[in-house]
XYZ file of C-alpha atoms in Angstrom:
81
model
C 214.103 134.953 1.441
C 212.563 134.230 -1.966
C 213.226 131.052 -3.877
C 213.125 130.615 -7.671
C 210.342 128.033 -7.262
C 208.027 130.597 -5.650
C 206.757 131.686 -9.069
C 205.291 128.208 -9.623
C 203.335 128.010 -6.379
C 199.577 127.583 -6.725
C 197.903 130.293 -4.667
C 194.190 130.298 -3.855
C 192.453 133.552 -4.649
C 188.913 132.488 -3.734
C 188.040 129.497 -1.563
C 185.017 127.661 -2.929
C 183.679 124.353 -1.687
C 180.754 122.675 -3.447
C 179.636 119.568 -1.639
C 182.782 117.651 -0.886
C 184.761 119.229 -3.752
C 187.314 121.998 -3.473
C 186.729 124.217 -6.529
C 188.827 127.168 -5.395
C 189.889 129.766 -7.950
C 193.692 129.927 -8.199
C 196.365 131.864 -10.043
C 196.767 128.846 -12.320
C 193.062 128.927 -13.216
C 193.407 132.619 -14.040
C 196.177 131.971 -16.577
C 194.203 129.117 -18.127
C 191.171 131.372 -18.552
C 193.355 134.091 -20.096
C 194.804 131.524 -22.535
C 191.322 130.333 -23.564
C 190.128 133.913 -24.076
C 193.172 134.766 -26.215
C 192.863 131.593 -28.308
C 189.150 132.240 -28.837
C 189.854 135.846 -29.841
C 192.453 134.705 -32.373
C 190.011 132.203 -33.894
C 187.170 134.742 -34.022
C 189.329 137.421 -35.648
C 190.761 134.850 -38.032
C 187.324 133.673 -39.100
C 186.100 137.218 -39.822
C 188.400 137.469 -42.801
C 187.436 134.003 -43.886
C 188.621 134.177 -47.467
C 192.100 135.237 -46.430
C 192.581 132.521 -43.803
C 191.017 129.720 -45.845
C 192.864 130.910 -48.934
C 196.171 130.699 -47.108
C 195.398 127.219 -45.791
C 194.204 125.922 -49.155
C 197.181 127.512 -50.906
C 199.555 125.781 -48.512
C 197.815 122.427 -48.964
C 197.844 122.878 -52.738
C 201.547 123.688 -52.654
C 202.281 120.559 -50.610
C 200.238 118.427 -53.022
C 202.090 119.889 -55.998
C 205.427 119.213 -54.342
C 204.512 115.563 -53.663
C 203.271 115.181 -57.249
C 206.572 116.553 -58.572
C 208.558 114.208 -56.320
C 206.531 111.192 -57.490
C 206.958 112.137 -61.152
C 210.686 112.691 -60.699
C 211.053 109.374 -58.857
C 209.109 107.505 -61.526
C 211.205 109.098 -64.298
C 214.430 108.298 -62.436
C 213.346 104.673 -61.936
C 212.623 104.284 -65.675
C 216.078 105.514 -66.457
């Protein structure tokens, strides 16, 4: 009989022992490696079109700065009456 918790079990794929350490390769390690590869691929592809990515980031930061400036000016004008 299968239990719902079976999907979370750590299963050893390769048993490796270096000195007194157990450095076995598991299903969990596989998913971590896949996540690192995907994140690296996203960063590499994103940095190829550098102007687009940096432009979006700088545009967002500029928009936030303009919004804060407008809020400060409005607050100062409201405080003066």
